[in-house]
Coordinates of C-alpha atoms and ligand atoms in Angstrom, one line a residue:
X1 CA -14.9 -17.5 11.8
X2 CA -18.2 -17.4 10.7
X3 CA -18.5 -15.2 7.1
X4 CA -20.8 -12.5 8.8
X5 CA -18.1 -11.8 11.5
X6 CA -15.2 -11.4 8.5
X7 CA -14.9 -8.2 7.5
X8 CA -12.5 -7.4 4.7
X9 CA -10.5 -3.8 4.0
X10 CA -9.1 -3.8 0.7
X11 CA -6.2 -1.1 -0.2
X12 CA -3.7 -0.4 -3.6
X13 CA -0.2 0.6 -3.8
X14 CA 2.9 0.7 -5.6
X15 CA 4.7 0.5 -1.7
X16 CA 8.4 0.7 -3.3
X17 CA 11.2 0.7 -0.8
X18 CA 8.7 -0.5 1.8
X19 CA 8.4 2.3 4.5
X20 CA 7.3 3.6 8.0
X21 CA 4.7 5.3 5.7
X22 CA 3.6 2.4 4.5
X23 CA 3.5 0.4 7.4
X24 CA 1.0 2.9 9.5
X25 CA -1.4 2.9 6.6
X26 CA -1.3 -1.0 6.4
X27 CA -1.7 -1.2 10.7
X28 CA -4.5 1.4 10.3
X29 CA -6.3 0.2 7.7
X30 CA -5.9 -3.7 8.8
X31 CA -7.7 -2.4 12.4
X32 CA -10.7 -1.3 10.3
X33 CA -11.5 -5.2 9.6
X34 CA -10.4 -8.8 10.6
X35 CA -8.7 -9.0 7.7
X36 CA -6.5 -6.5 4.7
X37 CA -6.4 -7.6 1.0
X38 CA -3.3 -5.5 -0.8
X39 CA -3.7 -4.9 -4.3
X40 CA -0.2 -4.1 -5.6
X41 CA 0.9 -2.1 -8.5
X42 CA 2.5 -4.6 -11.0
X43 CA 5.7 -3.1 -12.4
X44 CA 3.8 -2.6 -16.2
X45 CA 0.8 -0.5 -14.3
X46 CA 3.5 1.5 -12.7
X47 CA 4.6 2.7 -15.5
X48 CA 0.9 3.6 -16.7
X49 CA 0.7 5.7 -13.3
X50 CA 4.2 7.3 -14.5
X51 CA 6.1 5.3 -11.8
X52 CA 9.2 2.9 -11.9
X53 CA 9.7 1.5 -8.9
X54 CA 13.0 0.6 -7.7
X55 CA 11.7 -2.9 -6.6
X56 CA 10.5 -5.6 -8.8
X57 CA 6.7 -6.8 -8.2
X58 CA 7.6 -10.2 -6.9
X59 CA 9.9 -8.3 -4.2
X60 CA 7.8 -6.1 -3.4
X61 CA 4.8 -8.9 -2.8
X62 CA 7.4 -10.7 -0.7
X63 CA 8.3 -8.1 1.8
X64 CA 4.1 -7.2 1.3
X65 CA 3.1 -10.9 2.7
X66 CA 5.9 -10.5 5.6
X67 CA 3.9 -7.4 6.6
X68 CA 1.8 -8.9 9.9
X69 CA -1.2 -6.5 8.9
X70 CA -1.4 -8.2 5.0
X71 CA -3.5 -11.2 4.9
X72 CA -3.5 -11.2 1.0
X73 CA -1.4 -10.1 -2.1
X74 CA -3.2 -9.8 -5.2
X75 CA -2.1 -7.8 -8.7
X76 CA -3.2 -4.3 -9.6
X77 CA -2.9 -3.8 -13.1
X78 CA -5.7 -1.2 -13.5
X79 CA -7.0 1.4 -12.5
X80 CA -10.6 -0.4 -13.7
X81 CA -10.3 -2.9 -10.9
X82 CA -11.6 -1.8 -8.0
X83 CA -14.8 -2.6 -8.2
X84 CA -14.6 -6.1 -9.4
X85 CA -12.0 -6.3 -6.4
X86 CA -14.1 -5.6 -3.9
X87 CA -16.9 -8.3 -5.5
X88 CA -14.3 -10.7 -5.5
X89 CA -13.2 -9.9 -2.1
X90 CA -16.2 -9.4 -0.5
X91 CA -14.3 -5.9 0.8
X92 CA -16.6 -4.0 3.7
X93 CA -13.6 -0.7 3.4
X94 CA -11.8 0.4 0.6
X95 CA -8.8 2.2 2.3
X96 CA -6.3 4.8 1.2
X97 CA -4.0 7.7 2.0
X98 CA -5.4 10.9 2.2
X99 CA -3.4 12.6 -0.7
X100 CA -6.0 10.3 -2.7
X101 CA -8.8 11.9 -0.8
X102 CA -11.5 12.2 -3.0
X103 CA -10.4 10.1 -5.9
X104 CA -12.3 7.0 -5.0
X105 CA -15.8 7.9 -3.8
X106 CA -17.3 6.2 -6.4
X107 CA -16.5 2.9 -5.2
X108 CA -18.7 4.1 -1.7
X109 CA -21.6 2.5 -4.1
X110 CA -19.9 -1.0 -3.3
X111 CA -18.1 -0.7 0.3
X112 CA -17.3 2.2 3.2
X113 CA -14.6 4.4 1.7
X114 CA -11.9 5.6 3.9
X115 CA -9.0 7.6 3.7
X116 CA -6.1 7.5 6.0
X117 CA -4.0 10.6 6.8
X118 CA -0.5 10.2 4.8
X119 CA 2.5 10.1 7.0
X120 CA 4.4 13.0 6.9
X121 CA 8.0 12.8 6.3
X122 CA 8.6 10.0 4.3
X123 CA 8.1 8.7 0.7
X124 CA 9.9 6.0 -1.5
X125 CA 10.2 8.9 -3.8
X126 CA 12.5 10.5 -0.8
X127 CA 14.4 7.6 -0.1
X128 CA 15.4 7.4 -3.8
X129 CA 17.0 11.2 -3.5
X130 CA 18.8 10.9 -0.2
X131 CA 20.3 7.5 -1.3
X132 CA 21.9 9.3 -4.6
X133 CA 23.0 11.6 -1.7
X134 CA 26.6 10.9 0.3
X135 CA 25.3 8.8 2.8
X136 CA 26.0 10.8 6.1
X137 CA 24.3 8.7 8.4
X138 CA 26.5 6.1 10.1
X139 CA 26.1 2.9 12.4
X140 CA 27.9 4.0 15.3
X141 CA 31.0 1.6 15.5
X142 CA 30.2 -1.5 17.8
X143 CA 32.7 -0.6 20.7
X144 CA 34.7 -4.1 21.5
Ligands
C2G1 N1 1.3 6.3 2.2 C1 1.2 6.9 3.5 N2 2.2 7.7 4.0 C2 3.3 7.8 3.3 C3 3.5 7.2 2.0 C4 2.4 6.5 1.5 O1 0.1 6.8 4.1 N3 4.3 8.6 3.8 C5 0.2 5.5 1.7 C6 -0.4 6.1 0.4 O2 -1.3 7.1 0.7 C7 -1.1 4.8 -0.2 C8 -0.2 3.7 0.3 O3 0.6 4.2 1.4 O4 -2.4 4.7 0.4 C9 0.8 3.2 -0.8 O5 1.5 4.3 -1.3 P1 2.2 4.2 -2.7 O6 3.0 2.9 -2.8 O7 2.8 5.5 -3.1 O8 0.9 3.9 -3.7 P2 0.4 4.8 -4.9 O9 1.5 5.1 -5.8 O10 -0.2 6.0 -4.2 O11 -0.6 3.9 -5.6 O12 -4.8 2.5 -7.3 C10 -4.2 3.2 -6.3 C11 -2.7 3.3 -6.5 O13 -2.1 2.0 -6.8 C12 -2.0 3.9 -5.3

């Protein structure tokens, strides 16, 4: 494909206990491009952003590069990144979820910025509380 008809979308996340969340951002965001670089928190920076996730990075980046909207895996490890990122990347869109609306407009010197609306209803953060909860959901028994 020739380089002018490439254009890259670039997003961040921790994406712990890969969700539904996290998938509509990732289908979203790869449909603003031809192609969706994923930089993902490395366990150390999550614990700069106050976060421990409950899956290692190299998990994490597995189940990342199944995704069929990721075309690239690539460390976060600062919050100083971005820009360099997006150099390196040659990113046209810098994605997120809107509950970081706002906290990025700087890097609209260097690519479109766009923010995603959040999906409501789920978070890894959630997940983590209802699986310290009795479970109470069941398979249904498979009926011989
Ligand atoms: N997200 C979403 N809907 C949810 C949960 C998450 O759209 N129900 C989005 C978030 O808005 C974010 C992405 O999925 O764009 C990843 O979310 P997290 O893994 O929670 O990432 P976060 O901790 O917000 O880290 O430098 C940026 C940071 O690394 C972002």
């Amino acid at each position: 494909m020739a380089a002018s008809a490439q254009r890259t979308v670039i997003t961040y996340g921790t994406f712990d206990l890969f969700h539904k969340g996290h998938v509509e951002l990732l289908r979203r965001a790869r449909a603003l491009g031809t192609r969706l670089m994923v930089g993902l928190s490395t366990d150390s920076f999550n614990a700069i952003k106050g976060k421990t996730s409950a899956i290692s990075y190299e998990d994490r980046k597995l189940m990342l590069e199944a995704c069929r909207y990721v075309d690239g895996v690539f460390p976060e490890s600062d919050w100083a990144q971005k820009p360099a990122d997006i150099v390196r990347f040659g990113a046209d869109v810098f994605v997120m979820g809107d509950d970081w609306a706002g906290r990025f407009d700087d890097l609209a010197r260097y690519c479109h910025v766009c923010y995603l609306s959040r999906t409501p209803g789920v978070s890894s953060t959630e997940i983590k509380h209802l699986l310290q909860q009795p479970l109470t959901f069941r398979m249904p028994a498979i009926q011989p």
